[in-house]
mmCIF file of C-alpha atoms in Angstrom:
data_model
loop_
_atom_site.group_PDB
_atom_site.id
_atom_site.type_symbol
_atom_site.label_atom_id
_atom_site.label_comp_id
_atom_site.label_asym_id
_atom_site.label_seq_id
_atom_site.Cartn_x
_atom_site.Cartn_y
_atom_site.Cartn_z
ATOM 1 C CA UNK A 297 47.904 -37.451 48.803
ATOM 2 C CA UNK A 298 51.228 -37.875 46.038
ATOM 3 C CA UNK A 299 52.373 -41.463 46.495
ATOM 4 C CA UNK A 300 55.829 -40.001 46.280
ATOM 5 C CA UNK A 301 55.389 -38.454 49.769
ATOM 6 C CA UNK A 302 55.252 -42.025 51.347
ATOM 7 C CA UNK A 303 58.779 -42.878 49.318
ATOM 8 C CA UNK A 304 60.664 -42.882 52.281
ATOM 9 C CA UNK A 305 59.107 -44.228 55.488
ATOM 10 C CA UNK A 306 61.157 -45.066 58.201
ATOM 11 C CA UNK A 307 60.254 -48.757 59.192
ATOM 12 C CA UNK A 308 61.300 -51.090 62.302
ATOM 13 C CA UNK A 309 64.241 -53.188 62.409
ATOM 14 C CA UNK A 310 65.665 -55.599 64.979
ATOM 15 C CA UNK A 311 68.122 -53.307 66.235
ATOM 16 C CA UNK A 312 65.747 -50.573 67.354
ATOM 17 C CA UNK A 313 67.358 -48.108 64.926
ATOM 18 C CA UNK A 314 66.323 -46.190 61.954
ATOM 19 C CA UNK A 315 66.293 -47.747 58.287
ATOM 20 C CA UNK A 316 64.691 -46.232 55.432
ATOM 21 C CA UNK A 317 62.283 -48.458 53.120
ATOM 22 C CA UNK A 318 62.991 -46.998 49.578
ATOM 23 C CA UNK A 319 65.622 -48.635 47.969
ATOM 24 C CA UNK A 320 67.424 -48.506 44.583
ATOM 25 C CA UNK A 321 64.880 -49.682 42.064
ATOM 26 C CA UNK A 322 61.770 -49.815 44.428
ATOM 27 C CA UNK A 323 58.517 -47.817 43.682
ATOM 28 C CA UNK A 324 57.255 -45.424 46.035
ATOM 29 C CA UNK A 325 54.263 -47.997 46.385
ATOM 30 C CA UNK A 326 56.481 -51.074 47.192
ATOM 31 C CA UNK A 327 58.297 -48.857 49.390
ATOM 32 C CA UNK A 328 55.202 -48.201 51.587
ATOM 33 C CA UNK A 329 54.109 -51.677 51.434
ATOM 34 C CA UNK A 330 57.654 -52.889 52.725
ATOM 35 C CA UNK A 331 57.479 -50.174 55.428
ATOM 36 C CA UNK A 332 54.129 -51.330 56.481
ATOM 37 C CA UNK A 333 55.004 -55.351 56.226
ATOM 38 C CA UNK A 334 58.247 -54.854 58.618
ATOM 39 C CA UNK A 335 56.362 -53.062 61.258
ATOM 40 C CA UNK A 336 53.101 -55.661 61.307
ATOM 41 C CA UNK A 337 55.456 -58.731 61.111
ATOM 42 C CA UNK A 338 58.637 -57.163 63.454
ATOM 43 C CA UNK A 339 58.700 -59.519 66.466
ATOM 44 C CA UNK A 340 61.932 -57.908 68.461
ATOM 45 C CA UNK A 341 59.623 -55.280 69.680
ATOM 46 C CA UNK A 342 56.706 -57.149 70.210
ATOM 47 C CA UNK A 343 54.633 -56.864 67.409
ATOM 48 C CA UNK A 344 54.081 -60.056 65.849
ATOM 49 C CA UNK A 345 51.485 -61.702 63.533
ATOM 50 C CA UNK A 346 48.028 -61.540 65.071
ATOM 51 C CA UNK A 347 46.704 -64.177 67.160
ATOM 52 C CA UNK A 348 43.026 -65.499 67.530
ATOM 53 C CA UNK A 349 41.005 -62.652 69.094
ATOM 54 C CA UNK A 350 40.583 -63.143 72.893
ATOM 55 C CA UNK A 351 37.721 -62.620 74.746
ATOM 56 C CA UNK A 352 36.931 -59.491 75.649
ATOM 57 C CA UNK A 353 36.921 -60.553 79.433
ATOM 58 C CA UNK A 354 40.273 -62.075 80.778
ATOM 59 C CA UNK A 355 38.843 -64.129 83.439
ATOM 60 C CA UNK A 356 35.963 -63.918 85.891
ATOM 61 C CA UNK A 357 35.340 -60.999 87.896
ATOM 62 C CA UNK A 358 37.512 -60.580 90.595
ATOM 63 C CA UNK A 359 36.858 -61.597 94.458
ATOM 64 C CA UNK A 360 35.247 -58.086 95.857
ATOM 65 C CA UNK A 361 37.695 -57.230 99.181
ATOM 66 C CA UNK A 362 34.513 -56.240 100.694
ATOM 67 C CA UNK A 363 31.139 -58.524 102.041
ATOM 68 C CA UNK A 364 28.847 -56.452 99.659
ATOM 69 C CA UNK A 365 28.345 -58.340 96.291
ATOM 70 C CA UNK A 366 28.245 -56.641 92.892
ATOM 71 C CA UNK A 367 24.902 -55.748 91.575
ATOM 72 C CA UNK A 368 25.143 -56.672 88.457
ATOM 73 C CA UNK A 369 28.144 -57.707 86.646
ATOM 74 C CA UNK A 370 28.031 -55.752 83.157
ATOM 75 C CA UNK A 371 27.385 -58.181 80.163
ATOM 76 C CA UNK A 372 29.480 -58.902 77.241
ATOM 77 C CA UNK A 373 26.862 -57.595 74.804
ATOM 78 C CA UNK A 374 27.019 -53.954 76.912
ATOM 79 C CA UNK A 375 30.805 -54.327 76.163
ATOM 80 C CA UNK A 376 30.394 -55.007 72.407
ATOM 81 C CA UNK A 377 27.956 -52.218 71.771
ATOM 82 C CA UNK A 378 29.947 -49.833 73.800
ATOM 83 C CA UNK A 379 31.591 -48.176 70.631
ATOM 84 C CA UNK A 380 28.691 -49.198 68.199
ATOM 85 C CA UNK A 381 26.289 -46.338 66.710
ATOM 86 C CA UNK A 382 22.812 -47.251 66.613
ATOM 87 C CA UNK A 383 22.509 -48.531 70.398
ATOM 88 C CA UNK A 384 22.278 -44.990 72.252
ATOM 89 C CA UNK A 385 21.312 -45.709 75.911
ATOM 90 C CA UNK A 386 20.223 -42.431 76.120
ATOM 91 C CA UNK A 387 18.136 -42.132 73.176
ATOM 92 C CA UNK A 388 16.533 -45.432 74.483
ATOM 93 C CA UNK A 389 15.898 -44.108 78.117
ATOM 94 C CA UNK A 390 14.671 -40.978 76.949
ATOM 95 C CA UNK A 391 12.219 -42.136 74.242
ATOM 96 C CA UNK A 392 10.692 -44.720 76.815
ATOM 97 C CA UNK A 393 10.058 -41.728 79.257
ATOM 98 C CA UNK A 394 8.780 -39.556 76.580
ATOM 99 C CA UNK A 395 6.413 -42.515 75.148
ATOM 100 C CA UNK A 396 4.891 -42.817 78.469
ATOM 101 C CA UNK A 397 6.407 -46.633 79.195
ATOM 102 C CA UNK A 398 8.270 -45.405 81.872
ATOM 103 C CA UNK A 399 9.209 -42.340 84.378
ATOM 104 C CA UNK A 400 12.228 -40.376 85.223
ATOM 105 C CA UNK A 401 11.688 -40.945 88.823
ATOM 106 C CA UNK A 402 11.700 -45.020 88.213
ATOM 107 C CA UNK A 403 14.689 -44.847 86.052
ATOM 108 C CA UNK A 404 16.530 -42.908 88.920
ATOM 109 C CA UNK A 405 15.328 -45.315 91.567
ATOM 110 C CA UNK A 406 16.816 -47.885 89.120
ATOM 111 C CA UNK A 407 20.039 -46.632 89.039
ATOM 112 C CA UNK A 408 20.225 -45.390 92.535
ATOM 113 C CA UNK A 409 19.713 -48.671 93.697
ATOM 114 C CA UNK A 410 22.356 -50.124 91.181
ATOM 115 C CA UNK A 411 24.657 -47.370 92.902
ATOM 116 C CA UNK A 412 23.769 -48.961 96.954
ATOM 117 C CA UNK A 413 24.344 -52.402 95.739
ATOM 118 C CA UNK A 414 27.510 -52.288 94.026
ATOM 119 C CA UNK A 415 29.529 -49.216 95.059
ATOM 120 C CA UNK A 416 30.752 -50.302 98.177
ATOM 121 C CA UNK A 417 32.933 -53.160 96.086
ATOM 122 C CA UNK A 418 33.590 -50.981 92.940
ATOM 123 C CA UNK A 419 34.074 -47.648 94.849
ATOM 124 C CA UNK A 420 33.009 -45.324 91.721
ATOM 125 C CA UNK A 421 31.371 -42.506 93.958
ATOM 126 C CA UNK A 422 32.773 -40.254 96.508
ATOM 127 C CA UNK A 423 29.021 -38.923 97.123
ATOM 128 C CA UNK A 424 25.298 -40.084 95.841
ATOM 129 C CA UNK A 425 23.041 -36.927 95.516
ATOM 130 C CA UNK A 426 19.913 -39.204 95.774
ATOM 131 C CA UNK A 427 17.454 -36.366 97.320
ATOM 132 C CA UNK A 428 18.933 -33.764 94.211
ATOM 133 C CA UNK A 429 18.562 -36.705 91.921
ATOM 134 C CA UNK A 430 14.832 -37.531 92.441
ATOM 135 C CA UNK A 431 14.010 -33.748 92.584
ATOM 136 C CA UNK A 432 14.831 -33.345 89.335
ATOM 137 C CA UNK A 433 13.360 -36.460 87.868
ATOM 138 C CA UNK A 434 10.107 -35.440 89.202
ATOM 139 C CA UNK A 435 10.644 -32.291 87.421
ATOM 140 C CA UNK A 436 11.094 -34.275 84.457
ATOM 141 C CA UNK A 437 8.153 -36.060 84.470
ATOM 142 C CA UNK A 438 6.141 -32.909 85.886
ATOM 143 C CA UNK A 439 7.331 -30.820 82.637
ATOM 144 C CA UNK A 440 6.454 -34.037 80.429
ATOM 145 C CA UNK A 441 3.243 -34.257 82.187
ATOM 146 C CA UNK A 442 2.264 -30.663 81.277
ATOM 147 C CA UNK A 443 3.219 -31.236 77.843
ATOM 148 C CA UNK A 444 6.834 -29.413 78.003
ATOM 149 C CA UNK A 445 9.669 -31.537 76.669
ATOM 150 C CA UNK A 446 12.648 -30.794 79.550
ATOM 151 C CA UNK A 447 15.233 -31.302 76.637
ATOM 152 C CA UNK A 448 17.926 -33.285 75.398
ATOM 153 C CA UNK A 449 19.286 -35.224 78.143
ATOM 154 C CA UNK A 450 15.629 -35.398 79.861
ATOM 155 C CA UNK A 451 15.438 -38.107 82.703
ATOM 156 C CA UNK A 452 18.943 -39.407 82.075
ATOM 157 C CA UNK A 453 21.100 -40.515 85.152
ATOM 158 C CA UNK A 454 24.567 -39.216 85.145
ATOM 159 C CA UNK A 455 27.542 -39.000 87.071
ATOM 160 C CA UNK A 456 29.993 -36.248 87.846
ATOM 161 C CA UNK A 457 33.709 -36.311 88.525
ATOM 162 C CA UNK A 458 34.137 -34.551 91.825
ATOM 163 C CA UNK A 459 36.204 -31.787 90.541
ATOM 164 C CA UNK A 460 33.364 -30.220 88.813
ATOM 165 C CA UNK A 461 31.598 -27.734 90.992
ATOM 166 C CA UNK A 462 27.908 -28.326 92.223
ATOM 167 C CA UNK A 463 25.901 -26.267 94.024
ATOM 168 C CA UNK A 464 24.392 -28.904 96.285
ATOM 169 C CA UNK A 465 27.243 -30.877 98.357
ATOM 170 C CA UNK A 466 30.877 -30.843 98.508
ATOM 171 C CA UNK A 467 33.185 -30.680 95.822
ATOM 172 C CA UNK A 468 36.435 -32.472 97.059
ATOM 173 C CA UNK A 469 38.896 -33.112 93.767
ATOM 174 C CA UNK A 470 39.729 -36.023 95.719
ATOM 175 C CA UNK A 471 41.340 -34.454 98.572
ATOM 176 C CA UNK A 472 40.268 -34.186 102.149
ATOM 177 C CA UNK A 473 41.487 -30.756 102.073
ATOM 178 C CA UNK A 474 38.360 -29.647 100.189
ATOM 179 C CA UNK A 475 35.902 -32.345 101.675
ATOM 180 C CA UNK A 476 34.272 -29.683 103.474
ATOM 181 C CA UNK A 477 34.286 -27.320 100.127
ATOM 182 C CA UNK A 478 30.728 -26.217 99.031
ATOM 183 C CA UNK A 479 30.782 -24.398 95.933
ATOM 184 C CA UNK A 480 27.880 -21.533 95.605
ATOM 185 C CA UNK A 481 27.372 -22.211 91.920
ATOM 186 C CA UNK A 482 27.160 -24.729 89.362
ATOM 187 C CA UNK A 483 29.944 -25.255 86.871
ATOM 188 C CA UNK A 484 28.522 -24.190 83.142
ATOM 189 C CA UNK A 485 28.406 -27.654 81.830
ATOM 190 C CA UNK A 486 26.537 -28.930 85.132
ATOM 191 C CA UNK A 487 24.148 -26.003 83.870
ATOM 192 C CA UNK A 488 23.941 -27.221 80.638
ATOM 193 C CA UNK A 489 23.313 -30.295 81.709
ATOM 194 C CA UNK A 490 20.334 -29.231 83.704
ATOM 195 C CA UNK A 491 18.887 -27.084 81.356
ATOM 196 C CA UNK A 492 18.714 -30.338 78.956
ATOM 197 C CA UNK A 493 16.757 -32.102 81.758
ATOM 198 C CA UNK A 494 19.602 -34.652 82.955
ATOM 199 C CA UNK A 495 19.604 -36.271 86.566
ATOM 200 C CA UNK A 496 22.395 -35.897 88.865
ATOM 201 C CA UNK A 497 22.972 -39.148 90.690
ATOM 202 C CA UNK A 498 26.603 -38.233 92.267
ATOM 203 C CA UNK A 499 29.754 -37.232 92.378
ATOM 204 C CA UNK A 500 32.680 -39.544 91.260
ATOM 205 C CA UNK A 501 35.832 -40.745 92.660
ATOM 206 C CA UNK A 502 39.493 -39.765 91.135
ATOM 207 C CA UNK A 503 42.967 -39.564 91.871
ATOM 208 C CA UNK A 504 43.624 -36.175 94.380
ATOM 209 C CA UNK A 505 43.166 -32.801 92.192
ATOM 210 C CA UNK A 506 43.513 -35.181 89.063
ATOM 211 C CA UNK A 507 47.281 -36.077 89.399
ATOM 212 C CA UNK A 508 47.026 -39.664 88.615
ATOM 213 C CA UNK A 509 46.237 -42.462 86.037
ATOM 214 C CA UNK A 510 44.901 -45.355 88.417
ATOM 215 C CA UNK A 511 42.462 -43.546 90.736
ATOM 216 C CA UNK A 512 44.414 -45.089 93.541
ATOM 217 C CA UNK A 513 45.367 -41.601 94.696
ATOM 218 C CA UNK A 514 42.267 -40.545 96.146
ATOM 219 C CA UNK A 515 42.331 -39.510 99.411
ATOM 220 C CA UNK A 516 38.868 -41.190 100.143
ATOM 221 C CA UNK A 517 38.758 -44.687 98.425
ATOM 222 C CA UNK A 518 40.361 -46.852 95.913
ATOM 223 C CA UNK A 519 38.281 -47.318 92.927
ATOM 224 C CA UNK A 520 38.293 -50.731 90.794
ATOM 225 C CA UNK A 521 38.173 -52.113 87.539
ATOM 226 C CA UNK A 522 34.525 -53.602 87.118
ATOM 227 C CA UNK A 523 35.323 -55.830 84.797
ATOM 228 C CA UNK A 524 38.305 -57.631 87.187
ATOM 229 C CA UNK A 525 38.543 -55.986 90.609
ATOM 230 C CA UNK A 526 41.972 -56.839 91.103
ATOM 231 C CA UNK A 527 43.059 -54.211 88.122
ATOM 232 C CA UNK A 528 42.443 -50.388 88.305
ATOM 233 C CA UNK A 529 40.254 -48.490 86.004
ATOM 234 C CA UNK A 530 42.647 -46.045 84.668
ATOM 235 C CA UNK A 531 42.554 -42.477 85.522
ATOM 236 C CA UNK A 532 41.775 -39.512 86.630
ATOM 237 C CA UNK A 533 38.487 -39.872 85.568
ATOM 238 C CA UNK A 534 38.243 -43.383 86.741
ATOM 239 C CA UNK A 535 35.251 -43.238 89.044
ATOM 240 C CA UNK A 536 33.637 -42.119 86.018
ATOM 241 C CA UNK A 537 34.298 -44.451 83.678
ATOM 242 C CA UNK A 538 33.853 -47.316 86.083
ATOM 243 C CA UNK A 539 30.168 -46.035 87.029
ATOM 244 C CA UNK A 540 29.372 -46.161 83.237
ATOM 245 C CA UNK A 541 31.092 -49.628 82.806
ATOM 246 C CA UNK A 542 28.896 -50.887 86.164
ATOM 247 C CA UNK A 543 25.805 -49.553 84.695
ATOM 248 C CA UNK A 544 25.586 -47.120 87.834
ATOM 249 C CA UNK A 545 24.322 -43.906 85.445
ATOM 250 C CA UNK A 546 23.713 -43.928 81.630
ATOM 251 C CA UNK A 547 26.725 -41.736 81.331
ATOM 252 C CA UNK A 548 29.297 -39.498 83.172
ATOM 253 C CA UNK A 549 31.444 -36.450 82.839
ATOM 254 C CA UNK A 550 34.928 -36.369 83.334
ATOM 255 C CA UNK A 551 37.930 -34.067 82.782
ATOM 256 C CA UNK A 552 40.981 -34.551 80.707
ATOM 257 C CA UNK A 553 44.436 -33.198 80.859
ATOM 258 C CA UNK A 554 46.576 -35.473 79.478
ATOM 259 C CA UNK A 555 44.692 -38.535 78.659
ATOM 260 C CA UNK A 556 42.323 -38.659 82.060
ATOM 261 C CA UNK A 557 39.015 -39.201 80.166
ATOM 262 C CA UNK A 558 40.513 -41.440 77.232
ATOM 263 C CA UNK A 559 42.670 -43.630 79.275
ATOM 264 C CA UNK A 560 40.208 -44.770 81.772
ATOM 265 C CA UNK A 561 37.558 -45.122 78.925
ATOM 266 C CA UNK A 562 39.577 -47.681 77.139
ATOM 267 C CA UNK A 563 40.580 -49.658 80.608
ATOM 268 C CA UNK A 564 36.939 -49.615 81.268
ATOM 269 C CA UNK A 565 35.637 -50.439 77.749
ATOM 270 C CA UNK A 566 33.679 -47.364 77.579
ATOM 271 C CA UNK A 567 33.669 -44.425 75.008
ATOM 272 C CA UNK A 568 35.624 -41.588 76.322
ATOM 273 C CA UNK A 569 35.465 -37.994 74.277
ATOM 274 C CA UNK A 570 37.975 -35.286 74.829
ATOM 275 C CA UNK A 571 36.712 -32.265 72.979
ATOM 276 C CA UNK A 572 38.924 -29.865 71.262
ATOM 277 C CA UNK A 573 40.182 -27.460 73.967
ATOM 278 C CA UNK A 574 37.947 -24.613 74.152
ATOM 279 C CA UNK A 575 35.028 -26.013 72.687
ATOM 280 C CA UNK A 576 33.378 -26.597 76.297
ATOM 281 C CA UNK A 577 33.675 -24.256 79.077
ATOM 282 C CA UNK A 578 36.349 -24.708 82.085
ATOM 283 C CA UNK A 579 34.060 -22.832 84.353
ATOM 284 C CA UNK A 580 33.791 -24.557 87.769
ATOM 285 C CA UNK A 581 36.469 -26.930 87.142
ATOM 286 C CA UNK A 582 39.119 -27.606 89.644
ATOM 287 C CA UNK A 583 41.856 -26.724 87.597
ATOM 288 C CA UNK A 584 45.139 -28.871 87.163
ATOM 289 C CA UNK A 585 46.758 -27.142 83.958
ATOM 290 C CA UNK A 586 44.566 -24.680 82.691
ATOM 291 C CA UNK A 587 45.764 -24.864 79.547
ATOM 292 C CA UNK A 588 45.283 -28.511 78.949
ATOM 293 C CA UNK A 589 42.291 -29.111 80.952
ATOM 294 C CA UNK A 590 39.280 -30.137 78.931
ATOM 295 C CA UNK A 591 35.582 -31.302 79.905
ATOM 296 C CA UNK A 592 34.154 -34.382 78.260
ATOM 297 C CA UNK A 593 31.833 -37.385 78.523
ATOM 298 C CA UNK A 594 32.071 -40.915 79.131
ATOM 299 C CA UNK A 595 29.368 -42.971 77.579
ATOM 300 C CA UNK A 596 28.393 -46.747 76.268
ATOM 301 C CA UNK A 597 28.102 -45.398 72.733
ATOM 302 C CA UNK A 598 29.757 -43.049 70.360
ATOM 303 C CA UNK A 599 25.983 -42.030 69.790
ATOM 304 C CA UNK A 600 25.677 -41.211 73.748
ATOM 305 C CA UNK A 601 29.042 -39.312 73.540
ATOM 306 C CA UNK A 602 27.590 -36.875 70.592
ATOM 307 C CA UNK A 603 24.379 -35.913 72.155
ATOM 308 C CA UNK A 604 26.089 -35.044 75.216
ATOM 309 C CA UNK A 605 28.164 -33.226 73.491
ATOM 310 C CA UNK A 606 25.437 -31.450 71.730
ATOM 311 C CA UNK A 607 23.780 -30.677 74.699
ATOM 312 C CA UNK A 608 26.740 -28.939 76.748
ATOM 313 C CA UNK A 609 27.714 -26.725 73.606
ATOM 314 C CA UNK A 610 24.098 -25.941 73.059
ATOM 315 C CA UNK A 611 24.034 -23.712 76.320
ATOM 316 C CA UNK A 612 26.908 -21.328 76.787
ATOM 317 C CA UNK A 613 27.215 -18.097 78.628
ATOM 318 C CA UNK A 614 27.841 -15.073 76.506
ATOM 319 C CA UNK A 615 31.064 -14.066 78.800
ATOM 320 C CA UNK A 616 32.894 -17.487 78.626
ATOM 321 C CA UNK A 617 36.029 -17.102 77.937
ATOM 322 C CA UNK A 618 36.467 -20.176 75.879
ATOM 323 C CA UNK A 619 34.024 -19.147 73.413
ATOM 324 C CA UNK A 620 34.698 -19.179 70.011
ATOM 325 C CA UNK A 621 32.772 -18.774 66.998
ATOM 326 C CA UNK A 622 30.378 -21.780 67.156
ATOM 327 C CA UNK A 623 27.641 -23.042 65.084
ATOM 328 C CA UNK A 624 25.433 -25.669 64.752
ATOM 329 C CA UNK A 625 25.912 -27.752 67.572
ATOM 330 C CA UNK A 626 23.674 -30.937 66.614
ATOM 331 C CA UNK A 627 27.041 -33.458 66.398
ATOM 332 C CA UNK A 628 24.568 -36.610 67.095
ATOM 333 C CA UNK A 629 22.547 -35.358 64.176
ATOM 334 C CA UNK A 630 25.256 -35.783 61.677
ATOM 335 C CA UNK A 631 26.063 -39.276 62.917
ATOM 336 C CA UNK A 632 25.116 -41.790 59.923
ATOM 337 C CA UNK A 633 23.515 -45.284 60.617
ATOM 338 C CA UNK A 634 25.502 -48.314 59.710
ATOM 339 C CA UNK A 635 22.458 -49.141 57.702
ATOM 340 C CA UNK A 636 23.383 -45.854 55.457
ATOM 341 C CA UNK A 637 26.896 -47.018 55.112
ATOM 342 C CA UNK A 638 28.487 -48.669 52.070
ATOM 343 C CA UNK A 639 30.877 -51.416 51.958
ATOM 344 C CA UNK A 640 33.648 -49.563 51.854
ATOM 345 C CA UNK A 641 32.625 -46.278 54.559
ATOM 346 C CA UNK A 642 36.500 -45.489 55.038
ATOM 347 C CA UNK A 643 36.962 -45.072 51.158
ATOM 348 C CA UNK A 644 39.318 -42.045 50.381
ATOM 349 C CA UNK A 645 40.155 -41.643 54.220
ATOM 350 C CA UNK A 646 44.060 -41.772 55.145
ATOM 351 C CA UNK A 647 44.877 -42.666 58.726
ATOM 352 C CA UNK A 648 48.797 -43.455 59.808
ATOM 353 C CA UNK A 649 50.633 -45.668 62.705
ATOM 354 C CA UNK A 650 52.898 -43.720 64.358
ATOM 355 C CA UNK A 651 56.017 -46.285 64.362
ATOM 356 C CA UNK A 652 57.187 -45.111 68.047
ATOM 357 C CA UNK A 653 53.814 -45.847 69.693
ATOM 358 C CA UNK A 654 54.249 -49.731 69.119
ATOM 359 C CA UNK A 655 58.032 -49.642 70.390
ATOM 360 C CA UNK A 656 59.384 -51.239 73.431
ATOM 361 C CA UNK A 657 57.265 -50.625 76.777
ATOM 362 C CA UNK A 658 53.989 -51.690 74.584
ATOM 363 C CA UNK A 659 52.308 -54.888 75.712
ATOM 364 C CA UNK A 660 52.461 -57.317 72.778
ATOM 365 C CA UNK A 661 48.540 -58.117 72.807
ATOM 366 C CA UNK A 662 48.034 -54.043 72.877
ATOM 367 C CA UNK A 663 50.044 -53.947 69.378
ATOM 368 C CA UNK A 664 48.565 -56.664 68.066
ATOM 369 C CA UNK A 665 44.844 -55.154 68.663
ATOM 370 C CA UNK A 666 46.298 -51.838 67.300
ATOM 371 C CA UNK A 667 47.741 -53.874 63.922
ATOM 372 C CA UNK A 668 44.404 -55.846 63.735
ATOM 373 C CA UNK A 669 42.168 -52.622 63.691
ATOM 374 C CA UNK A 670 44.460 -50.972 61.234
ATOM 375 C CA UNK A 671 43.930 -54.059 59.124
ATOM 376 C CA UNK A 672 40.117 -54.066 59.299
ATOM 377 C CA UNK A 673 40.047 -50.012 58.399
ATOM 378 C CA UNK A 674 41.997 -51.098 55.525
ATOM 379 C CA UNK A 675 39.105 -53.512 54.591
ATOM 380 C CA UNK A 676 36.664 -50.883 54.863
ATOM 381 C CA UNK A 677 38.393 -48.769 52.091
ATOM 382 C CA UNK A 678 40.960 -46.969 54.303
ATOM 383 C CA UNK A 679 44.428 -46.311 53.289
ATOM 384 C CA UNK A 680 46.739 -46.862 56.527
ATOM 385 C CA UNK A 681 50.296 -45.693 56.607
ATOM 386 C CA UNK A 682 53.171 -46.236 58.817
ATOM 387 C CA UNK A 683 55.137 -42.706 59.729
ATOM 388 C CA UNK A 684 58.057 -41.802 62.060
ATOM 389 C CA UNK A 685 57.834 -39.067 64.710
ATOM 390 C CA UNK A 686 61.528 -39.343 65.889
ATOM 391 C CA UNK A 687 60.866 -36.695 68.610
ATOM 392 C CA UNK A 688 57.577 -38.537 69.676
ATOM 393 C CA UNK A 689 59.158 -39.416 73.154
ATOM 394 C CA UNK A 690 60.050 -35.973 73.815
ATOM 395 C CA UNK A 691 56.096 -35.481 74.092
ATOM 396 C CA UNK A 692 55.794 -36.824 77.943
ATOM 397 C CA UNK A 693 58.631 -34.803 79.445
ATOM 398 C CA UNK A 694 57.338 -31.657 77.522
ATOM 399 C CA UNK A 695 53.637 -32.235 78.876
ATOM 400 C CA UNK A 696 55.138 -32.518 82.704
ATOM 401 C CA UNK A 697 57.415 -29.778 82.399
ATOM 402 C CA UNK A 698 54.282 -27.556 81.338
ATOM 403 C CA UNK A 699 51.333 -29.321 83.222
ATOM 404 C CA UNK A 700 52.943 -29.256 86.609
ATOM 405 C CA UNK A 701 54.389 -25.479 85.945
ATOM 406 C CA UNK A 702 50.919 -24.585 85.909
ATOM 407 C CA UNK A 703 49.719 -26.760 89.054
ATOM 408 C CA UNK A 704 52.370 -25.114 90.896
ATOM 409 C CA UNK A 705 51.347 -21.582 90.589
#
């Protein structure tokens, strides 16, 4: 990219107005550095020099409001590895099952016990499909005993957001209006998971009809953040995110209209992936806004998200309205181990920080973490620019006009 393209980068000023980085006699490189320095050192809008990294867990796990104790508090190591390639829980469990070190039935029983012991406190699940899960686990064990590989997700316990249709039990979308709704079919993503050998342990809580960002507006219960029970897990896929963070399942499926996978994944310290719109079929999803809705995974690692994406894309109906020209879907096979990376893996890559996203209203610690991440990316060879999008603040009202218009139809 031509350096002169960054010659006039708007920078932050103490009055919140817009100034230009380029001044007479400055080179484009000087202008860019001035812009970034102004952004990274500004304190008027809550952006300051980075302080020493705080612990990933702030404070102790909150006191449960009910008498049932948490079965197992997530470990620090679990949170640290949530975004690290090379620590795939799906691959670990699958390999142990295939080698005969454990069985899908034993793995499923372990996760069902965790749900039973912890969910009254956390509230991740609306319903638990224990009988279905054990039936599916036994089918995986029988297939392996016969020399048949059940699939990429053989024996992996999954939780499903309760706005995705499952032919066993109700699909409520978090609403009492649908508490007796029994879908006669599986959503296409459910069929894909089953075809890959997945085990479904239950349906997770959500804001009613997916309209919320805290999982407090469910008609059934409030879901709490496993790291601190006084805090929310985000939403609307908060039940799925909390279930993964609480290790009540190996992975979960959620839906995302305007951040409902990504935001709770961030709140709960797990990996959330919103696929490109149209990549994953929406068939069987209780719609919020059909031109926005996407189904995607919540996992404990990037590799697990890629494995699930491969599985969900690998079984698609030919009449799917969202089907595009999709070639190879082996997403996890394209990941490179950290051992295969050089010291500057981001060399030649260019990233941008949108100035308006770190302005008033953003917590200072959040801004600091983003700036710290940008500096780390530069150390890994990336070029990080500061750019301005003056119309950025119009995105949210535009979203609500469109999303609520579709929801009201």
